[in-house]
Coordinates of C-alpha atoms and ligand atoms in Angstrom, one line a residue:
M9 CA 77.1 -60.3 -165.1
R10 CA 73.6 -61.4 -166.0
V11 CA 71.2 -58.3 -165.3
V12 CA 67.4 -58.5 -165.5
F13 CA 66.4 -54.8 -166.4
V14 CA 62.9 -54.3 -166.0
G15 CA 61.5 -51.5 -168.2
C16 CA 64.5 -51.6 -170.7
G17 CA 62.7 -49.4 -173.4
Y18 CA 60.4 -47.0 -171.9
P19 CA 60.5 -44.2 -171.1
P20 CA 62.9 -43.7 -174.2
E21 CA 65.8 -42.6 -171.9
M22 CA 65.8 -46.3 -170.4
R23 CA 67.2 -47.6 -173.8
Q24 CA 70.5 -45.7 -172.8
Y25 CA 70.7 -47.4 -169.5
T26 CA 70.3 -50.4 -171.6
R27 CA 73.2 -49.5 -173.7
G28 CA 75.1 -48.6 -170.7
L29 CA 74.8 -52.1 -169.1
A30 CA 75.9 -53.6 -172.3
E31 CA 78.7 -51.4 -172.9
V32 CA 80.3 -52.3 -169.3
G33 CA 80.0 -56.1 -170.4
A34 CA 76.8 -57.1 -168.8
E35 CA 74.3 -59.5 -170.5
V36 CA 71.1 -57.5 -170.4
W37 CA 67.9 -59.3 -169.8
G38 CA 65.2 -56.9 -170.8
V39 CA 61.6 -56.7 -169.5
G40 CA 59.0 -54.4 -171.3
D41 CA 55.5 -54.1 -172.4
G42 CA 55.9 -53.7 -176.0
P43 CA 58.1 -55.3 -178.6
A44 CA 61.8 -54.7 -178.1
P45 CA 62.4 -51.1 -179.5
D46 CA 65.0 -51.6 -182.7
D47 CA 67.6 -49.4 -181.4
I48 CA 68.3 -51.3 -178.3
K49 CA 67.9 -55.0 -179.8
R50 CA 71.7 -55.5 -180.3
Y51 CA 72.0 -54.6 -176.5
L52 CA 69.7 -57.5 -175.4
T53 CA 70.7 -60.9 -174.7
D54 CA 66.9 -62.0 -174.1
Y55 CA 63.6 -60.0 -173.9
L56 CA 60.4 -60.7 -172.2
V57 CA 57.0 -59.3 -173.5
V58 CA 54.6 -58.7 -170.7
P59 CA 51.3 -57.6 -171.2
R60 CA 51.3 -54.8 -168.6
I61 CA 54.4 -53.7 -167.1
L62 CA 52.6 -52.0 -164.2
D63 CA 50.7 -55.3 -163.1
E64 CA 53.0 -56.3 -160.3
E65 CA 51.6 -59.8 -159.5
D66 CA 51.4 -60.7 -163.4
V67 CA 54.9 -59.4 -164.0
I68 CA 56.3 -61.2 -161.1
A69 CA 55.0 -64.6 -162.2
R70 CA 56.2 -64.1 -165.7
V71 CA 59.6 -63.0 -164.8
L72 CA 59.9 -65.9 -162.3
A73 CA 59.0 -68.4 -165.0
W74 CA 61.4 -66.8 -167.6
T75 CA 64.3 -66.8 -165.3
R76 CA 63.8 -70.3 -163.6
G77 CA 66.9 -72.4 -163.8
R78 CA 69.3 -69.3 -165.1
E79 CA 71.9 -67.6 -162.9
I80 CA 70.7 -64.1 -162.7
D81 CA 73.3 -61.6 -160.7
K82 CA 71.1 -58.4 -160.6
L83 CA 67.5 -57.2 -161.2
L84 CA 67.3 -53.6 -161.8
G85 CA 64.8 -50.8 -162.7
N86 CA 65.3 -47.1 -163.3
W87 CA 61.7 -46.1 -164.0
E88 CA 60.0 -44.8 -161.0
P89 CA 56.6 -46.6 -161.2
V90 CA 58.8 -50.1 -161.5
Q91 CA 61.0 -49.6 -158.5
L92 CA 58.9 -51.7 -156.0
L93 CA 58.4 -54.2 -158.6
A94 CA 62.0 -54.7 -159.1
A95 CA 62.5 -54.9 -155.2
R96 CA 59.6 -57.4 -154.8
L97 CA 61.4 -59.4 -157.7
R98 CA 64.8 -59.2 -156.1
E99 CA 63.3 -60.4 -152.8
R100 CA 61.5 -63.3 -154.6
M101 CA 64.7 -64.5 -156.5
G102 CA 67.2 -63.8 -153.4
L103 CA 69.0 -61.2 -155.4
P104 CA 71.1 -58.6 -153.6
G105 CA 70.0 -54.8 -153.9
M106 CA 67.6 -52.7 -152.0
S107 CA 64.9 -54.2 -150.1
V108 CA 60.9 -53.6 -150.6
D109 CA 61.2 -51.7 -147.4
T110 CA 64.0 -49.6 -148.4
V111 CA 62.5 -48.8 -151.6
L112 CA 59.5 -47.8 -149.9
G113 CA 61.2 -45.1 -148.2
F114 CA 62.1 -43.5 -151.4
R115 CA 58.6 -43.9 -152.9
D116 CA 56.0 -43.1 -149.9
K117 CA 56.5 -39.2 -149.3
Q118 CA 55.3 -39.7 -145.7
L119 CA 57.4 -42.5 -144.7
M120 CA 60.5 -40.9 -146.4
K121 CA 60.1 -37.8 -144.5
E122 CA 59.6 -39.7 -141.0
R123 CA 62.8 -41.6 -141.8
V124 CA 64.8 -38.5 -142.7
A125 CA 63.3 -36.5 -139.6
A126 CA 64.1 -39.3 -137.3
A127 CA 67.9 -39.0 -138.5
G128 CA 67.7 -35.4 -137.0
L129 CA 67.3 -33.6 -140.6
R130 CA 65.3 -30.8 -141.3
V131 CA 61.9 -31.8 -143.3
P132 CA 58.6 -29.7 -143.7
R133 CA 56.2 -30.4 -141.0
S134 CA 53.7 -32.9 -142.6
R135 CA 50.8 -35.4 -142.0
R136 CA 49.5 -38.1 -144.4
A137 CA 45.7 -37.8 -145.0
M138 CA 43.1 -40.2 -146.3
T139 CA 39.8 -38.4 -145.7
V140 CA 38.6 -34.7 -146.3
K141 CA 38.5 -34.6 -142.3
D142 CA 42.3 -35.5 -142.2
V143 CA 43.3 -32.6 -144.4
W144 CA 41.3 -30.1 -142.4
E145 CA 43.0 -31.4 -139.3
A146 CA 46.4 -31.2 -141.0
A147 CA 45.6 -27.7 -142.0
E148 CA 44.5 -26.8 -138.2
A149 CA 48.0 -28.3 -137.1
I150 CA 50.2 -27.1 -139.8
G151 CA 48.8 -23.7 -140.8
Y152 CA 48.9 -21.8 -144.1
P153 CA 50.4 -21.7 -146.6
M154 CA 50.1 -25.3 -146.9
I155 CA 51.2 -28.0 -149.7
V156 CA 49.0 -30.8 -150.6
K157 CA 50.1 -33.5 -152.7
P158 CA 49.7 -37.1 -153.4
I159 CA 51.8 -39.6 -151.4
A160 CA 53.3 -41.3 -154.3
G161 CA 53.3 -38.4 -156.9
A162 CA 55.3 -37.7 -159.8
G163 CA 55.6 -34.6 -162.5
S164 CA 54.1 -32.2 -159.5
A165 CA 50.6 -33.6 -160.7
D166 CA 47.9 -32.8 -158.1
T167 CA 50.1 -30.7 -156.0
Y168 CA 48.6 -27.5 -154.8
R169 CA 49.7 -24.7 -152.6
C170 CA 46.9 -23.4 -150.3
D171 CA 47.1 -20.0 -148.6
S172 CA 43.6 -20.0 -146.9
A173 CA 40.5 -22.3 -146.0
T174 CA 38.9 -21.1 -149.2
D175 CA 41.9 -22.3 -151.2
L176 CA 41.9 -25.5 -149.5
D177 CA 38.0 -26.1 -150.0
R178 CA 38.8 -25.7 -153.9
V179 CA 41.6 -27.9 -153.9
L180 CA 39.9 -30.6 -152.0
A181 CA 37.3 -30.6 -154.9
A182 CA 40.0 -30.9 -157.3
I183 CA 41.8 -34.0 -155.9
R184 CA 39.0 -36.0 -155.0
H185 CA 40.4 -38.8 -157.2
V186 CA 43.7 -38.8 -155.0
H187 CA 43.5 -41.8 -152.7
E188 CA 46.1 -40.5 -150.1
V189 CA 47.8 -37.0 -149.6
S190 CA 50.7 -35.5 -147.9
C191 CA 50.0 -32.1 -146.2
E192 CA 53.1 -30.1 -145.6
E193 CA 54.4 -26.8 -144.3
F194 CA 55.1 -24.7 -147.4
I195 CA 58.9 -24.1 -147.6
E196 CA 59.8 -20.6 -149.0
G197 CA 63.0 -20.2 -150.9
E198 CA 65.1 -21.6 -153.6
E199 CA 64.6 -25.1 -154.9
Y200 CA 67.5 -27.3 -155.8
T201 CA 68.2 -30.8 -156.7
F202 CA 70.9 -33.4 -155.3
D203 CA 71.7 -36.0 -157.6
T204 CA 74.0 -39.0 -157.2
V205 CA 75.3 -42.1 -158.5
S206 CA 75.8 -44.0 -155.4
I207 CA 77.8 -47.1 -154.4
G208 CA 76.8 -48.7 -151.2
G209 CA 74.9 -45.4 -150.4
R210 CA 78.1 -43.3 -150.9
P211 CA 77.9 -40.9 -153.9
A212 CA 80.7 -41.7 -156.4
Y213 CA 79.3 -38.9 -158.4
F214 CA 76.8 -36.2 -157.3
N215 CA 75.3 -33.0 -158.8
V216 CA 73.3 -29.9 -158.0
A217 CA 70.9 -28.4 -160.3
Q218 CA 68.6 -25.1 -159.7
Y219 CA 65.0 -25.0 -160.7
L220 CA 64.1 -21.7 -162.2
P221 CA 61.4 -21.3 -161.1
K222 CA 60.4 -23.7 -158.6
P223 CA 58.5 -26.5 -160.3
I224 CA 55.2 -25.9 -158.7
V225 CA 55.2 -22.2 -160.1
A226 CA 56.5 -23.5 -163.5
R227 CA 53.4 -26.0 -163.6
S228 CA 51.0 -23.7 -163.0
E229 CA 51.6 -21.0 -165.4
E230 CA 51.8 -22.0 -169.2
W231 CA 53.6 -18.8 -170.3
I232 CA 56.6 -19.8 -168.3
S233 CA 59.5 -21.5 -170.0
P234 CA 60.9 -23.6 -167.2
V235 CA 64.5 -23.6 -166.8
I236 CA 67.0 -26.2 -164.9
I237 CA 70.5 -25.2 -164.6
T238 CA 73.4 -27.6 -163.1
V239 CA 75.5 -25.7 -160.9
R240 CA 79.3 -25.9 -161.8
D241 CA 80.9 -24.9 -158.6
L242 CA 79.5 -27.3 -155.8
A243 CA 82.2 -26.1 -153.4
Q244 CA 80.3 -22.5 -152.8
P245 CA 79.2 -22.0 -149.4
K246 CA 75.6 -21.6 -150.2
L247 CA 75.3 -25.1 -151.3
S248 CA 77.2 -26.9 -148.4
G249 CA 74.1 -27.3 -146.4
G250 CA 72.0 -29.0 -149.3
I251 CA 74.9 -31.3 -150.0
E252 CA 75.6 -32.2 -146.4
L253 CA 71.8 -32.7 -146.2
G254 CA 71.6 -35.0 -149.3
R255 CA 74.6 -37.2 -148.1
R256 CA 72.8 -37.9 -144.7
V257 CA 69.3 -38.5 -146.4
L258 CA 71.2 -41.5 -148.4
D259 CA 72.3 -42.8 -145.0
A260 CA 69.0 -42.2 -143.4
L261 CA 67.2 -44.2 -146.1
G262 CA 69.7 -46.9 -146.4
M263 CA 70.4 -46.1 -149.9
G264 CA 72.3 -49.1 -151.8
D265 CA 73.7 -48.8 -155.5
G266 CA 72.4 -46.7 -158.2
F267 CA 71.0 -43.2 -159.0
T268 CA 69.2 -40.9 -156.7
H269 CA 67.2 -37.7 -157.4
M270 CA 66.6 -35.6 -154.4
E271 CA 64.8 -31.9 -154.4
W272 CA 65.6 -29.5 -151.4
F273 CA 64.9 -26.0 -150.6
L274 CA 67.1 -23.2 -149.5
T275 CA 65.3 -20.7 -147.3
P276 CA 66.1 -17.0 -147.2
K277 CA 67.8 -17.6 -143.9
G278 CA 70.1 -20.1 -145.6
E279 CA 68.7 -23.2 -144.1
A280 CA 68.6 -26.4 -146.3
V281 CA 65.3 -28.2 -146.1
F282 CA 64.5 -31.6 -147.5
G283 CA 62.0 -31.8 -150.3
E284 CA 61.6 -35.3 -151.6
I285 CA 63.9 -38.2 -153.0
G286 CA 63.8 -41.1 -155.2
C287 CA 66.3 -44.0 -155.7
R288 CA 66.3 -43.4 -159.4
P289 CA 67.5 -40.8 -162.0
G290 CA 65.8 -37.5 -162.5
G291 CA 63.6 -37.2 -165.6
A292 CA 63.5 -34.3 -168.0
N293 CA 66.9 -35.0 -169.6
L294 CA 68.4 -34.0 -166.3
V295 CA 71.1 -37.0 -166.9
D296 CA 72.0 -35.8 -170.2
Q297 CA 72.5 -32.4 -168.7
M298 CA 74.8 -33.9 -165.9
N299 CA 76.6 -35.6 -168.8
Y300 CA 77.1 -32.3 -170.6
T301 CA 78.0 -30.6 -167.4
C302 CA 81.2 -32.9 -167.1
D303 CA 81.4 -34.3 -170.7
I304 CA 80.8 -37.9 -169.3
D305 CA 78.4 -40.7 -169.9
L306 CA 76.5 -41.4 -166.8
F307 CA 74.4 -43.8 -168.4
R308 CA 77.3 -46.2 -168.7
E309 CA 79.0 -45.2 -165.4
W310 CA 75.8 -46.3 -163.4
A311 CA 75.7 -49.4 -165.1
R312 CA 79.5 -49.8 -164.0
A313 CA 78.7 -48.8 -160.5
V314 CA 75.7 -51.1 -160.1
C315 CA 77.3 -54.2 -161.7
Y316 CA 80.8 -53.8 -160.5
H317 CA 81.0 -51.1 -157.8
R318 CA 83.3 -48.8 -159.8
F319 CA 82.9 -45.3 -161.2
E320 CA 85.5 -44.4 -163.9
A321 CA 84.5 -40.9 -165.2
S322 CA 86.0 -37.8 -164.3
T323 CA 83.5 -35.7 -161.8
E324 CA 85.4 -32.3 -162.7
R325 CA 82.6 -30.0 -163.6
K326 CA 83.3 -27.8 -166.7
W327 CA 80.0 -26.2 -167.4
H328 CA 76.6 -24.9 -166.0
A329 CA 74.3 -27.2 -168.2
C330 CA 71.1 -25.4 -168.9
I331 CA 67.8 -26.8 -170.3
V332 CA 65.1 -24.3 -171.3
F333 CA 61.8 -25.9 -172.0
K334 CA 59.4 -24.1 -174.3
R335 CA 55.6 -24.0 -174.6
A336 CA 53.8 -22.8 -177.7
K337 CA 51.2 -20.2 -177.7
G338 CA 48.1 -21.6 -179.1
E339 CA 46.6 -25.0 -180.0
G340 CA 47.0 -27.8 -182.2
R341 CA 50.3 -28.0 -184.3
V342 CA 53.2 -25.9 -184.2
T343 CA 53.1 -23.5 -187.0
R344 CA 56.3 -21.2 -186.5
I345 CA 59.3 -20.4 -184.2
E346 CA 60.2 -16.8 -183.9
G347 CA 63.4 -15.5 -182.7
L348 CA 65.5 -18.8 -183.1
D349 CA 67.6 -17.3 -185.8
E350 CA 68.7 -14.3 -183.8
F351 CA 69.2 -16.4 -180.9
M352 CA 71.5 -18.8 -182.7
R353 CA 73.5 -15.9 -184.1
K354 CA 74.1 -14.7 -180.7
Y355 CA 74.4 -17.7 -178.4
G356 CA 74.8 -20.5 -181.3
K357 CA 78.3 -21.7 -179.9
W358 CA 77.0 -22.4 -176.5
V359 CA 74.1 -24.7 -177.8
V360 CA 74.5 -28.4 -177.4
E361 CA 70.9 -29.4 -178.3
D362 CA 68.1 -27.9 -180.1
K363 CA 65.1 -30.0 -179.8
L364 CA 62.3 -27.6 -180.2
S365 CA 59.2 -29.0 -181.8
R366 CA 59.3 -28.1 -185.5
P367 CA 56.1 -26.9 -187.6
G368 CA 53.8 -29.4 -188.1
T369 CA 54.5 -31.0 -184.6
P370 CA 51.4 -31.7 -182.5
R371 CA 51.6 -29.8 -179.0
R372 CA 52.5 -32.0 -176.1
N373 CA 50.4 -31.5 -172.9
W374 CA 52.7 -29.1 -171.0
K375 CA 50.8 -29.9 -167.6
Q376 CA 51.6 -33.7 -168.0
S377 CA 55.3 -33.5 -169.4
L378 CA 57.9 -30.8 -168.6
I379 CA 59.4 -31.6 -171.9
S380 CA 56.4 -29.7 -173.4
D381 CA 57.1 -28.2 -176.8
G382 CA 60.8 -29.1 -176.9
W383 CA 63.9 -27.6 -175.4
M384 CA 67.3 -26.0 -176.1
M385 CA 70.3 -27.4 -174.0
L386 CA 72.9 -24.6 -173.6
R387 CA 76.0 -24.5 -171.6
H388 CA 78.4 -22.0 -170.2
P389 CA 81.3 -21.9 -167.9
D390 CA 80.1 -18.7 -166.3
W391 CA 77.0 -18.7 -164.2
D392 CA 76.0 -15.2 -164.9
E393 CA 76.4 -15.6 -168.6
A394 CA 74.3 -18.9 -168.5
R395 CA 71.6 -17.1 -166.6
R396 CA 71.5 -14.3 -169.3
M397 CA 71.7 -16.8 -172.1
T398 CA 68.7 -18.9 -170.6
A399 CA 66.6 -15.6 -170.0
A400 CA 67.2 -14.8 -173.8
A401 CA 66.1 -18.2 -174.7
S402 CA 62.9 -18.0 -172.4
T403 CA 61.9 -14.5 -173.5
G404 CA 63.3 -14.3 -177.1
I405 CA 62.2 -17.6 -178.7
T406 CA 58.6 -18.0 -179.2
L407 CA 56.8 -21.0 -180.5
Y408 CA 53.2 -20.6 -182.2
A409 CA 50.7 -23.1 -182.8
G410 CA 47.2 -23.0 -184.3
G411 CA 44.8 -24.7 -186.7
Ligands
LIG503 N1 56.7 -28.4 -148.6 C1 56.8 -27.9 -149.4 N2 57.1 -26.6 -149.6 C2 57.2 -25.6 -150.8 N3 56.9 -26.4 -152.0 C3 56.7 -27.3 -152.2 C4 56.7 -28.5 -150.9 N4 56.4 -29.7 -151.7 C5 56.3 -29.4 -152.8 N5 56.5 -28.3 -153.2 C6 56.6 -27.8 -154.7 O1 55.8 -28.8 -155.4 C7 56.6 -29.4 -156.3 C8 56.3 -30.8 -156.5 O2 56.2 -31.5 -155.3 P1 56.9 -32.9 -155.1 O3 58.5 -32.7 -155.9 O4 56.7 -33.4 -153.8 O5 56.3 -33.6 -156.2 P2 56.4 -34.6 -157.5 O6 55.1 -34.7 -158.2 O7 57.1 -35.8 -157.0 O8 57.4 -33.8 -158.4 P3 58.4 -34.1 -159.5 O9 58.0 -35.5 -159.9 O10 57.9 -33.0 -160.4 O11 59.6 -33.8 -158.9 C9 58.1 -29.2 -155.6 O12 59.1 -29.2 -156.8 C10 58.0 -27.8 -155.1 O13 57.9 -26.8 -156.1
LIG504 MG1 59.6 -33.4 -157.2

């Protein structure tokens, strides 16, 4: 099994997929735009350095030249910005896997909603807009509150809720640099994920996690410690609509093999509404969280699923895995952490990772990365206890920065 893996070293979690591929016996032919990271060299059969991984035409030409005359079985990429590039390469090389058109359904937020809606599933009413005039017309048709967001967005960047024409005026000024937006009906309610490792569009593994609070809120207030919790009991009636929606979305979009990460809303009336989906793993350590939920290694099982169409890990859910992201108060470098000792005395036995930024570490941009100034990963078999513990980490642990 010879696999070309585009973006094998960046972002850092891609190295885990590289390891997974090697561990299931694949030869990994990595592609990246820097030197091969030391920690994955032993998993790589060969490595191609390209000047700019996001320069599609250039990468395509270089990969075609590099692989000419060799038998390649698969071409994969798990980082969102390289998904279309990978699909284009597959088509050029005559390799199996999802086509450019299929991947587009997972990248273009308007197209994905149209395809999902065409399958009779509930999506927010929406319109594509390229000009200011289009946006005002969309507002007329959709009404307020309305969401305005980039067609190919990530990390909630440039995503706004508008409650009035005055709001919309302000938002239009702020998003002038965005080429194309999706205007959507604002959906009230809770927000969840539906994540899968799929084989031929069927989930061999699936997961639901809840965002607390919703990403759009977490991203607008710096004092918030965003929390994501994987839900242990997926059989509870409250989630059945979202899980069914997720399965049908995979069918509607023609999912093949690999990870998917969907976001959906549960309205106060109990209706599940589609949010968005990617044919790639969720970011911000969500795969680690899923691993902690079941005590498995999805980096390796993903590799087994995409290479050999088998999934061999247990899907029994033992824990609610919780991640709590922290943002320091102040600017510059982290100077101290308060409340951590007390938290550890009380909850230490449930802590699986403490990756809070230590004194001396420069602050990260919390708007650009959910990771912010580090995180605590916790797990507990009971939902209420898990919630209590995450609340204690949110309010009881404080990082300070200064100087
Ligand atoms: N129609 C909607 N109704 C209510 N909230 C919405 C809607 N669309 C987006 N949001 C909010 O904005 C957030 C970001 O939107 P979306 O997930 O589409 O963008 P994104 O930039 O791809 O996000 P990310 O990469 O963080 O998952 C959502 O998680 C949700 O909280
Ligand atoms: Mg999203």
